[in-house]
mmCIF file of C-alpha atoms in Angstrom:
data_model
loop_
_atom_site.group_PDB
_atom_site.id
_atom_site.type_symbol
_atom_site.label_atom_id
_atom_site.label_comp_id
_atom_site.label_asym_id
_atom_site.label_seq_id
_atom_site.Cartn_x
_atom_site.Cartn_y
_atom_site.Cartn_z
ATOM 1 C CA MET A 161 -4.068 -57.305 47.606
ATOM 2 C CA ASN A 162 -3.521 -57.192 43.777
ATOM 3 C CA ARG A 163 -2.892 -54.446 42.075
ATOM 4 C CA PRO A 164 -6.609 -53.531 40.412
ATOM 5 C CA ARG A 165 -7.768 -54.323 43.641
ATOM 6 C CA THR A 166 -4.972 -51.371 45.504
ATOM 7 C CA ILE A 167 -6.046 -48.780 43.159
ATOM 8 C CA ILE A 168 -9.547 -48.711 43.468
ATOM 9 C CA VAL A 169 -9.086 -49.121 47.219
ATOM 10 C CA ALA A 170 -6.670 -45.841 47.090
ATOM 11 C CA ALA A 171 -9.585 -44.347 44.785
ATOM 12 C CA ALA A 172 -12.188 -44.754 47.229
ATOM 13 C CA LEU A 173 -10.086 -43.293 50.201
ATOM 14 C CA ALA A 174 -8.965 -40.129 47.727
ATOM 15 C CA LEU A 175 -12.634 -39.681 47.015
ATOM 16 C CA PHE A 176 -13.628 -39.696 51.184
ATOM 17 C CA ALA A 177 -10.263 -37.954 52.099
ATOM 18 C CA ALA A 178 -11.085 -34.941 50.006
ATOM 19 C CA PRO A 179 -10.777 -32.298 52.325
ATOM 20 C CA VAL A 180 -13.636 -30.188 51.068
ATOM 21 C CA GLU A 181 -17.509 -31.189 51.535
ATOM 22 C CA ALA A 182 -20.562 -30.379 50.140
ATOM 23 C CA GLY A 183 -22.091 -27.493 51.829
ATOM 24 C CA ASP A 184 -18.985 -26.285 53.609
ATOM 25 C CA ARG A 185 -17.832 -22.448 52.801
ATOM 26 C CA PRO A 186 -15.866 -19.829 54.676
ATOM 27 C CA LEU A 187 -16.850 -17.961 57.447
ATOM 28 C CA ALA A 188 -18.126 -14.672 55.796
ATOM 29 C CA VAL A 189 -16.601 -11.236 57.562
ATOM 30 C CA LEU A 190 -17.705 -7.474 57.387
ATOM 31 C CA PHE A 191 -15.063 -5.908 58.851
ATOM 32 C CA VAL A 192 -15.107 -1.746 59.293
ATOM 33 C CA ASP A 193 -12.615 0.109 59.885
ATOM 34 C CA MET A 194 -13.780 2.605 62.740
ATOM 35 C CA ASN A 195 -11.017 5.060 62.611
ATOM 36 C CA GLU A 196 -12.199 8.053 61.148
ATOM 37 C CA ASP A 197 -10.155 11.053 60.543
ATOM 38 C CA SER A 198 -6.965 9.120 61.544
ATOM 39 C CA GLY A 199 -3.276 8.206 60.771
ATOM 40 C CA PRO A 200 -1.097 6.243 59.269
ATOM 41 C CA ALA A 201 -0.476 4.432 62.358
ATOM 42 C CA ALA A 202 -4.195 3.887 63.507
ATOM 43 C CA ARG A 203 -4.848 2.744 59.793
ATOM 44 C CA SER A 204 -2.010 0.055 59.791
ATOM 45 C CA CYS A 205 -3.518 -0.745 63.177
ATOM 46 C CA THR A 206 -6.619 -1.868 61.668
ATOM 47 C CA ASP A 207 -5.215 -2.949 58.844
ATOM 48 C CA ALA A 208 -3.132 -5.955 60.587
ATOM 49 C CA LEU A 209 -6.452 -6.768 62.599
ATOM 50 C CA ARG A 210 -8.321 -7.598 59.453
ATOM 51 C CA ALA A 211 -5.343 -9.136 57.983
ATOM 52 C CA ARG A 212 -5.402 -11.712 61.044
ATOM 53 C CA LEU A 213 -9.245 -12.415 60.665
ATOM 54 C CA ALA A 214 -8.791 -13.511 57.234
ATOM 55 C CA GLY A 215 -7.702 -16.917 56.698
ATOM 56 C CA ASP A 216 -8.650 -19.678 54.902
ATOM 57 C CA ASP A 217 -11.268 -20.018 56.702
ATOM 58 C CA THR A 218 -13.052 -17.267 56.551
ATOM 59 C CA GLU A 219 -13.292 -14.451 53.940
ATOM 60 C CA VAL A 220 -13.157 -10.670 54.915
ATOM 61 C CA THR A 221 -14.327 -7.530 53.550
ATOM 62 C CA ARG A 222 -13.454 -4.131 54.718
ATOM 63 C CA LEU A 223 -15.496 -1.117 54.319
ATOM 64 C CA ASP A 224 -14.932 2.220 56.058
ATOM 65 C CA ALA A 225 -16.924 3.715 58.719
ATOM 66 C CA ALA A 226 -18.705 6.231 56.102
ATOM 67 C CA ALA A 227 -19.558 3.527 54.414
ATOM 68 C CA LEU A 228 -21.420 1.717 57.433
ATOM 69 C CA ARG A 229 -23.165 4.832 58.516
ATOM 70 C CA ARG A 230 -25.046 5.443 55.248
ATOM 71 C CA ARG A 231 -26.025 1.398 55.151
ATOM 72 C CA LEU A 232 -27.143 1.876 59.268
ATOM 73 C CA ASP A 233 -30.797 4.071 59.190
ATOM 74 C CA PRO A 234 -30.756 5.200 61.742
ATOM 75 C CA VAL A 235 -27.440 5.279 62.433
ATOM 76 C CA PRO A 236 -27.544 3.988 66.538
ATOM 77 C CA ALA A 237 -26.125 7.081 69.231
ATOM 78 C CA GLY A 238 -23.150 7.318 71.062
ATOM 79 C CA PRO A 239 -19.949 5.391 70.776
ATOM 80 C CA PHE A 240 -19.835 1.827 68.387
ATOM 81 C CA LEU A 241 -19.338 -0.162 71.194
ATOM 82 C CA ALA A 242 -22.431 0.578 72.618
ATOM 83 C CA TRP A 243 -24.101 0.060 69.445
ATOM 84 C CA PRO A 244 -27.107 -2.865 69.379
ATOM 85 C CA SER A 245 -25.928 -5.598 67.119
ATOM 86 C CA SER A 246 -29.904 -5.326 65.548
ATOM 87 C CA ALA A 247 -28.664 -1.786 64.512
ATOM 88 C CA LEU A 248 -25.971 -3.350 62.505
ATOM 89 C CA ALA A 249 -28.425 -5.730 60.665
ATOM 90 C CA PRO A 250 -28.830 -3.490 57.287
ATOM 91 C CA ALA A 251 -24.616 -3.648 57.137
ATOM 92 C CA LYS A 252 -25.175 -7.422 56.791
ATOM 93 C CA ALA A 253 -27.325 -7.607 53.645
ATOM 94 C CA ARG A 254 -24.408 -8.203 50.488
ATOM 95 C CA LYS A 255 -25.874 -7.211 46.931
ATOM 96 C CA ASP A 256 -25.440 -10.547 45.958
ATOM 97 C CA GLY A 257 -28.603 -11.487 48.144
ATOM 98 C CA SER A 258 -26.576 -13.839 50.597
ATOM 99 C CA SER A 259 -25.596 -12.102 53.759
ATOM 100 C CA PHE A 260 -22.685 -11.826 55.939
ATOM 101 C CA ASP A 261 -22.375 -14.071 58.727
ATOM 102 C CA ALA A 262 -20.269 -11.640 61.176
ATOM 103 C CA VAL A 263 -19.793 -7.363 61.170
ATOM 104 C CA VAL A 264 -16.284 -6.622 63.269
ATOM 105 C CA LEU A 265 -16.234 -2.735 63.571
ATOM 106 C CA ALA A 266 -12.616 -1.716 65.152
ATOM 107 C CA GLU A 267 -11.052 1.640 66.105
ATOM 108 C CA CYS A 268 -7.430 1.185 66.844
ATOM 109 C CA ARG A 269 -5.807 4.222 68.620
ATOM 110 C CA PRO A 270 -2.307 3.724 68.903
ATOM 111 C CA ASP A 271 -1.157 6.966 69.878
ATOM 112 C CA ALA A 272 -3.687 6.515 73.017
ATOM 113 C CA ARG A 273 -2.553 2.525 73.443
ATOM 114 C CA THR A 274 -6.513 1.396 72.925
ATOM 115 C CA LEU A 275 -7.614 -0.742 70.345
ATOM 116 C CA ASP A 276 -12.064 -1.372 70.358
ATOM 117 C CA VAL A 277 -13.833 -3.819 68.234
ATOM 118 C CA LEU A 278 -17.619 -4.914 68.084
ATOM 119 C CA VAL A 279 -18.073 -8.333 67.242
ATOM 120 C CA ALA A 280 -22.342 -8.989 66.175
ATOM 121 C CA PRO A 281 -21.920 -12.610 64.848
ATOM 122 C CA ALA A 282 -24.536 -14.938 63.192
ATOM 123 C CA ALA A 283 -25.921 -15.830 66.901
ATOM 124 C CA ALA A 284 -28.449 -13.790 68.467
ATOM 125 C CA GLY A 285 -26.046 -10.875 70.267
ATOM 126 C CA ARG A 286 -22.978 -9.479 70.308
ATOM 127 C CA ALA A 287 -19.424 -9.055 72.066
ATOM 128 C CA THR A 288 -17.707 -6.178 72.468
ATOM 129 C CA LEU A 289 -13.259 -6.283 73.265
ATOM 130 C CA ARG A 290 -11.351 -3.791 74.528
ATOM 131 C CA LEU A 291 -7.475 -3.248 74.852
ATOM 132 C CA ARG A 292 -6.331 -0.761 77.005
ATOM 133 C CA ASP A 293 -2.640 0.315 77.904
ATOM 134 C CA VAL A 294 -0.931 -2.252 75.754
ATOM 135 C CA THR A 295 1.761 -2.216 73.090
ATOM 136 C CA LEU A 296 -0.585 -2.533 70.063
ATOM 137 C CA ASP A 297 1.952 -4.495 68.271
ATOM 138 C CA ARG A 298 1.925 -7.405 66.070
ATOM 139 C CA ARG A 299 1.574 -9.550 68.748
ATOM 140 C CA ALA A 300 -1.137 -8.102 70.650
ATOM 141 C CA ILE A 301 -3.118 -7.688 68.052
ATOM 142 C CA GLY A 302 -3.099 -11.077 66.762
ATOM 143 C CA TRP A 303 -3.731 -11.806 70.176
ATOM 144 C CA LEU A 304 -6.840 -9.734 69.732
ATOM 145 C CA GLY A 305 -7.933 -11.053 66.600
ATOM 146 C CA ALA A 306 -7.976 -14.456 67.436
ATOM 147 C CA ALA A 307 -10.344 -13.608 70.581
ATOM 148 C CA VAL A 308 -12.436 -11.700 67.967
ATOM 149 C CA LEU A 309 -12.676 -14.767 65.818
ATOM 150 C CA ARG A 310 -13.905 -17.108 68.655
ATOM 151 C CA ARG A 311 -16.882 -14.660 69.073
ATOM 152 C CA ALA A 312 -17.142 -14.122 65.242
ATOM 153 C CA TRP A 313 -18.081 -17.826 64.699
ATOM 154 C CA VAL A 314 -20.716 -18.375 67.542
ATOM 155 C CA GLY A 315 -24.064 -19.563 65.327
ATOM 156 C CA PHE A 316 -22.563 -19.892 62.128
ATOM 157 C CA SER A 317 -23.792 -21.928 60.246
ATOM 158 C CA PRO A 318 -22.699 -23.196 56.485
ATOM 159 C CA MET B 246 -17.200 -57.561 49.040
ATOM 160 C CA LEU B 247 -14.333 -55.031 47.142
ATOM 161 C CA ARG B 248 -16.474 -52.168 47.533
ATOM 162 C CA THR B 249 -17.732 -53.447 51.227
ATOM 163 C CA LEU B 250 -13.984 -53.009 52.101
ATOM 164 C CA ALA B 251 -13.136 -49.474 50.226
ATOM 165 C CA LEU B 252 -16.516 -47.879 51.587
ATOM 166 C CA GLY B 253 -14.891 -49.927 55.609
ATOM 167 C CA LEU B 254 -11.513 -47.883 54.245
ATOM 168 C CA ALA B 255 -12.688 -45.048 53.988
ATOM 169 C CA LEU B 256 -15.337 -44.674 56.698
ATOM 170 C CA ALA B 257 -12.626 -45.620 58.837
ATOM 171 C CA LEU B 258 -10.821 -42.717 57.481
ATOM 172 C CA SER B 259 -13.291 -40.085 57.264
ATOM 173 C CA CYS B 260 -13.788 -40.928 61.207
ATOM 174 C CA THR B 261 -10.743 -40.427 62.306
ATOM 175 C CA ARG B 262 -10.543 -36.608 60.594
ATOM 176 C CA GLY B 263 -13.700 -35.433 62.046
ATOM 177 C CA PRO B 264 -12.609 -34.852 65.201
ATOM 178 C CA ALA B 265 -9.585 -32.350 64.246
ATOM 179 C CA GLU B 266 -12.268 -30.615 61.979
ATOM 180 C CA VAL B 267 -13.851 -29.930 64.798
ATOM 181 C CA GLU B 268 -11.592 -28.306 66.708
ATOM 182 C CA ALA B 269 -10.480 -26.091 63.830
ATOM 183 C CA ARG B 270 -13.787 -24.381 64.376
ATOM 184 C CA PRO B 271 -14.967 -23.407 67.605
ATOM 185 C CA ASN B 272 -18.432 -24.964 68.054
ATOM 186 C CA PRO B 273 -21.170 -22.946 69.247
ATOM 187 C CA LEU B 274 -23.131 -26.051 69.902
ATOM 188 C CA PRO B 275 -23.846 -26.199 73.680
ATOM 189 C CA THR B 276 -23.056 -29.147 75.849
ATOM 190 C CA LEU B 277 -25.563 -31.271 77.153
ATOM 191 C CA ALA B 278 -25.646 -30.647 81.230
ATOM 192 C CA GLU B 279 -25.099 -33.179 83.659
ATOM 193 C CA PRO B 280 -27.989 -33.816 86.361
ATOM 194 C CA ARG B 281 -25.251 -32.620 89.080
ATOM 195 C CA ALA B 282 -23.651 -29.866 89.394
ATOM 196 C CA VAL B 283 -20.037 -29.436 90.749
ATOM 197 C CA THR B 284 -19.445 -26.309 92.679
ATOM 198 C CA SER B 285 -15.652 -26.406 93.886
ATOM 199 C CA LEU B 286 -12.737 -27.016 91.789
ATOM 200 C CA PRO B 287 -10.565 -29.941 92.615
ATOM 201 C CA ALA B 288 -6.684 -29.453 93.336
ATOM 202 C CA SER B 289 -5.600 -30.928 90.524
ATOM 203 C CA ALA B 290 -2.735 -28.755 89.583
ATOM 204 C CA PRO B 291 0.477 -29.367 89.699
ATOM 205 C CA PRO B 292 3.134 -29.746 92.917
ATOM 206 C CA GLN B 293 4.229 -25.969 92.594
ATOM 207 C CA ALA B 294 0.674 -24.299 91.724
ATOM 208 C CA ARG B 295 -1.108 -26.910 94.596
ATOM 209 C CA ALA B 296 1.676 -25.415 97.091
ATOM 210 C CA GLU B 297 -0.100 -22.086 96.508
ATOM 211 C CA ASP B 298 -3.271 -22.798 96.304
ATOM 212 C CA ALA B 299 -2.895 -24.249 99.835
ATOM 213 C CA GLY B 300 -2.373 -20.878 101.469
ATOM 214 C CA PRO B 301 -5.155 -18.783 103.136
ATOM 215 C CA SER B 302 -8.113 -18.053 101.845
ATOM 216 C CA LEU B 303 -8.025 -15.252 99.022
ATOM 217 C CA ALA B 304 -10.269 -12.822 100.198
ATOM 218 C CA GLY B 305 -8.796 -10.045 102.396
ATOM 219 C CA GLU B 306 -5.522 -12.157 102.172
ATOM 220 C CA ALA B 307 -2.428 -9.463 102.051
ATOM 221 C CA ALA B 308 0.337 -9.203 100.130
ATOM 222 C CA PRO B 309 3.097 -11.803 100.834
ATOM 223 C CA PRO B 310 6.058 -10.028 103.137
ATOM 224 C CA ALA B 311 8.696 -8.695 101.150
ATOM 225 C CA PRO B 312 11.921 -10.434 100.622
ATOM 226 C CA PRO B 313 14.909 -9.052 102.591
ATOM 227 C CA GLY B 314 16.885 -5.909 101.161
ATOM 228 C CA THR B 315 13.969 -4.601 100.028
ATOM 229 C CA PRO B 316 13.028 -0.921 100.205
ATOM 230 C CA GLU B 317 10.010 0.155 103.125
ATOM 231 C CA ALA B 318 7.105 0.253 100.804
ATOM 232 C CA PRO B 319 8.218 -2.485 98.281
ATOM 233 C CA LYS B 320 5.849 -2.890 95.003
ATOM 234 C CA PRO B 321 3.436 -5.725 94.819
ATOM 235 C CA GLU B 322 4.115 -6.770 92.147
ATOM 236 C CA ALA B 323 8.118 -7.162 92.758
ATOM 237 C CA SER B 324 6.984 -10.541 94.884
ATOM 238 C CA ALA B 325 4.255 -11.528 92.608
ATOM 239 C CA LYS B 326 6.596 -12.332 89.276
ATOM 240 C CA GLY B 327 4.939 -14.903 87.176
ATOM 241 C CA ARG B 328 2.230 -15.699 89.573
ATOM 242 C CA VAL B 329 -0.966 -15.748 87.769
ATOM 243 C CA ARG B 330 -4.425 -16.244 89.047
ATOM 244 C CA VAL B 331 -7.499 -17.383 87.381
ATOM 245 C CA SER B 332 -10.839 -16.004 88.696
ATOM 246 C CA ILE B 333 -14.220 -18.293 87.737
ATOM 247 C CA LEU B 334 -16.936 -16.162 87.956
ATOM 248 C CA ALA B 335 -19.789 -18.745 87.415
ATOM 249 C CA ARG B 336 -23.343 -17.069 86.604
ATOM 250 C CA GLY B 337 -24.718 -19.838 87.960
ATOM 251 C CA GLU B 338 -24.413 -23.038 88.827
ATOM 252 C CA LEU B 339 -21.439 -24.961 87.127
ATOM 253 C CA LEU B 340 -22.779 -27.787 85.105
ATOM 254 C CA ARG B 341 -20.297 -30.955 85.403
ATOM 255 C CA SER B 342 -19.142 -30.361 81.628
ATOM 256 C CA GLU B 343 -18.386 -26.970 82.663
ATOM 257 C CA GLN B 344 -16.183 -28.099 85.731
ATOM 258 C CA ARG B 345 -14.315 -30.730 83.413
ATOM 259 C CA ALA B 346 -13.901 -28.089 80.691
ATOM 260 C CA LEU B 347 -11.998 -25.918 83.824
ATOM 261 C CA ASP B 348 -10.303 -28.280 84.871
ATOM 262 C CA GLY B 349 -8.788 -29.367 81.454
ATOM 263 C CA LEU B 350 -8.112 -25.176 81.431
ATOM 264 C CA LYS B 351 -6.284 -25.322 84.911
ATOM 265 C CA THR B 352 -4.011 -28.141 83.588
ATOM 266 C CA ALA B 353 -3.156 -26.848 80.217
ATOM 267 C CA LEU B 354 -2.194 -23.710 81.864
ATOM 268 C CA ALA B 355 0.062 -24.911 84.449
ATOM 269 C CA ARG B 356 2.215 -26.202 83.003
ATOM 270 C CA ARG B 357 3.202 -23.257 81.507
ATOM 271 C CA VAL B 358 2.704 -20.607 84.440
ATOM 272 C CA THR B 359 2.527 -20.779 88.321
ATOM 273 C CA LEU B 360 -0.943 -21.133 88.188
ATOM 274 C CA GLU B 361 -4.030 -20.487 90.600
ATOM 275 C CA LEU B 362 -7.368 -20.925 89.509
ATOM 276 C CA GLY B 363 -10.327 -21.237 91.687
ATOM 277 C CA GLU B 364 -13.930 -19.590 92.317
ATOM 278 C CA ALA B 365 -14.124 -15.897 92.677
ATOM 279 C CA THR B 366 -14.065 -14.702 96.039
ATOM 280 C CA GLU B 367 -16.856 -11.970 96.505
ATOM 281 C CA ASP B 368 -14.730 -9.661 96.117
ATOM 282 C CA GLU B 369 -13.434 -10.788 93.244
ATOM 283 C CA ARG B 370 -17.129 -10.871 92.087
ATOM 284 C CA THR B 371 -17.832 -7.584 92.963
ATOM 285 C CA PHE B 372 -15.040 -5.933 90.596
ATOM 286 C CA ALA B 373 -15.468 -7.966 88.060
ATOM 287 C CA VAL B 374 -19.246 -7.588 88.330
ATOM 288 C CA ALA B 375 -18.404 -4.033 88.080
ATOM 289 C CA HIS B 376 -16.471 -3.912 85.120
ATOM 290 C CA LEU B 377 -18.636 -6.650 83.083
ATOM 291 C CA ASP B 378 -21.703 -5.124 83.972
ATOM 292 C CA GLU B 379 -20.325 -1.280 83.021
ATOM 293 C CA ALA B 380 -20.996 0.044 86.237
ATOM 294 C CA ALA B 381 -18.858 1.878 88.737
ATOM 295 C CA ALA B 382 -15.718 0.225 89.487
ATOM 296 C CA PRO B 383 -13.980 -0.645 92.735
ATOM 297 C CA SER B 384 -10.643 -0.920 94.124
ATOM 298 C CA LEU B 385 -8.994 -4.090 93.690
ATOM 299 C CA PRO B 386 -9.396 -7.336 95.796
ATOM 300 C CA ALA B 387 -6.653 -7.170 97.670
ATOM 301 C CA ALA B 388 -5.444 -10.921 97.459
ATOM 302 C CA TRP B 389 -4.754 -9.203 93.672
ATOM 303 C CA SER B 390 -1.600 -7.663 95.119
ATOM 304 C CA ALA B 391 0.281 -11.368 95.036
ATOM 305 C CA PHE B 392 0.191 -11.524 91.126
ATOM 306 C CA GLU B 393 1.108 -10.199 88.289
ATOM 307 C CA THR B 394 -1.706 -11.433 86.048
ATOM 308 C CA VAL B 395 -4.930 -11.700 86.992
ATOM 309 C CA ILE B 396 -7.916 -13.180 84.290
ATOM 310 C CA VAL B 397 -10.880 -13.446 85.740
ATOM 311 C CA LEU B 398 -13.293 -15.857 83.577
ATOM 312 C CA GLU B 399 -17.076 -15.309 83.127
ATOM 313 C CA VAL B 400 -19.182 -18.937 82.999
ATOM 314 C CA LEU B 401 -22.775 -17.854 81.679
ATOM 315 C CA ALA B 402 -25.467 -19.060 83.801
ATOM 316 C CA PRO B 403 -26.983 -22.311 81.855
ATOM 317 C CA ARG B 404 -29.951 -22.380 79.636
ATOM 318 C CA GLY B 405 -32.846 -24.603 80.400
ATOM 319 C CA VAL B 406 -33.796 -26.230 84.006
ATOM 320 C CA LYS B 407 -32.575 -29.627 85.455
ATOM 321 C CA PRO B 408 -32.160 -32.026 84.258
ATOM 322 C CA SER B 409 -32.361 -31.088 80.580
ATOM 323 C CA ARG B 410 -29.673 -27.638 80.909
ATOM 324 C CA PHE B 411 -27.796 -26.751 78.398
ATOM 325 C CA SER B 412 -23.712 -24.668 78.673
ATOM 326 C CA ARG B 413 -23.808 -21.525 77.370
ATOM 327 C CA GLY B 414 -19.811 -21.240 77.873
ATOM 328 C CA LEU B 415 -17.846 -18.657 78.228
ATOM 329 C CA GLY B 416 -18.777 -14.998 78.710
ATOM 330 C CA GLY B 417 -16.916 -11.876 79.567
ATOM 331 C CA VAL B 418 -12.982 -12.286 80.252
ATOM 332 C CA LEU B 419 -11.521 -9.524 82.276
ATOM 333 C CA ILE B 420 -7.220 -9.239 82.137
ATOM 334 C CA VAL B 421 -5.534 -7.751 85.120
ATOM 335 C CA ARG B 422 -1.739 -6.285 86.049
ATOM 336 C CA PRO B 423 -2.415 -5.296 89.253
ATOM 337 C CA PRO B 424 -1.493 -2.857 91.029
ATOM 338 C CA ARG B 425 -3.060 -1.210 87.743
ATOM 339 C CA VAL B 426 -6.707 -0.918 88.536
ATOM 340 C CA ALA B 427 -8.250 -0.559 85.279
ATOM 341 C CA PRO B 428 -8.140 -3.672 83.059
ATOM 342 C CA ILE B 429 -5.748 -4.142 80.123
ATOM 343 C CA PHE B 430 -8.632 -6.095 78.498
ATOM 344 C CA VAL B 431 -12.072 -6.523 79.263
ATOM 345 C CA GLU B 432 -14.524 -8.469 76.662
ATOM 346 C CA ARG B 433 -18.014 -7.977 77.186
ATOM 347 C CA VAL B 434 -21.020 -10.325 76.110
ATOM 348 C CA GLU B 435 -24.440 -9.467 75.631
ATOM 349 C CA GLY B 436 -26.535 -12.967 74.386
ATOM 350 C CA GLU B 437 -26.091 -16.213 72.903
ATOM 351 C CA VAL B 438 -22.699 -15.446 71.855
ATOM 352 C CA GLY B 439 -20.869 -17.630 74.813
ATOM 353 C CA THR B 440 -18.332 -19.800 73.505
ATOM 354 C CA PRO B 441 -17.020 -23.706 74.644
ATOM 355 C CA LEU B 442 -15.275 -23.615 77.456
ATOM 356 C CA GLY B 443 -13.276 -26.678 76.337
ATOM 357 C CA ASP B 444 -12.711 -24.735 73.326
ATOM 358 C CA ASP B 445 -8.424 -25.925 72.189
ATOM 359 C CA THR B 446 -7.322 -22.501 71.721
ATOM 360 C CA LEU B 447 -8.725 -20.796 75.032
ATOM 361 C CA PRO B 448 -5.492 -22.356 76.883
ATOM 362 C CA VAL B 449 -3.248 -20.584 74.140
ATOM 363 C CA SER B 450 -5.154 -17.529 74.224
ATOM 364 C CA LEU B 451 -5.080 -16.853 78.068
ATOM 365 C CA ARG B 452 -1.560 -17.655 77.998
ATOM 366 C CA ASP B 453 -0.422 -15.671 75.103
ATOM 367 C CA ALA B 454 -2.188 -12.645 76.655
ATOM 368 C CA LEU B 455 0.065 -13.240 79.839
ATOM 369 C CA SER B 456 2.770 -11.476 77.218
ATOM 370 C CA LEU B 457 0.882 -8.424 76.283
ATOM 371 C CA ALA B 458 3.594 -5.847 76.890
ATOM 372 C CA GLU B 459 1.464 -3.277 79.015
ATOM 373 C CA ASP B 460 2.315 0.326 77.651
ATOM 374 C CA PRO B 461 1.105 3.060 80.477
ATOM 375 C CA ALA B 462 1.002 6.742 80.017
#
């Protein structure tokens, strides 16, 4: 193969091998820190979980519990782990008219060794994840974050 | 001619990239069900795990005898160290595709841990369903005293009717560290949020779960 042909083939390959495809976009996640009146350890824990969810394929927006409650009408009764996914629908709307693909609510209490998460993905339904009596170190939070992401992706359509 | 060659090469390259991209993100699409369902899990684990599978039925099984020299009331975990049971709680008939995925999961896990994987026994079902349905939980199945960690995987009932059934994938997950009765991890799902049983990240996740550090009160 002569040189011009090699260049043309290489150009064609580069075109088709481009990592970004038309219509591709990251998973938009609304992460709500449900720790209220909590100390720095709890905040650090939820921050670590949020950081775990963020990545090349995800775009995470943080919200605190009070701001979430203002968006919900009415605010569901009972602990947030019992909230139906339909109640979180108003929180999925974004100011630019688009929607979050998934809403993740998390409450971390290192003193009690508990970490509770509710995931409402694009699919109809929800998942709740609860860690109990486990040292909430980086490894545990990273592990839980991977489990949260598996549910958050369900029903995603770019 | 030149254009055809370039397109051909590019197409071949893009085809080789496809699976990696699919694996990078969990695919929520259901799997087409096979017309024949398999209800038993074949023993395909390495010799070490298979030897354990050959023991008596799990239901009502007592903990193995304590090694000589241990105190009179040995803690169950003394002999259970490093042993893992993965119990499959099938909410419906397992599809052949689900069976294959579970076989793959067993193979992947058995490379690193002393593993026993099988369908949930009656008392395992009772325990797991109580936790996943948030009912009053019974005591631990007696056989679990022989394991350091027990993982219960709920396989959701398939959608559709024969011969066009679709897998709804992995539902809830329980992780129990006997003799502690309360699970250290409970994942419950409602609606259509099952994840593919063949998800490549699942074996890694379950393996990593074994190293979670318990921190009792």
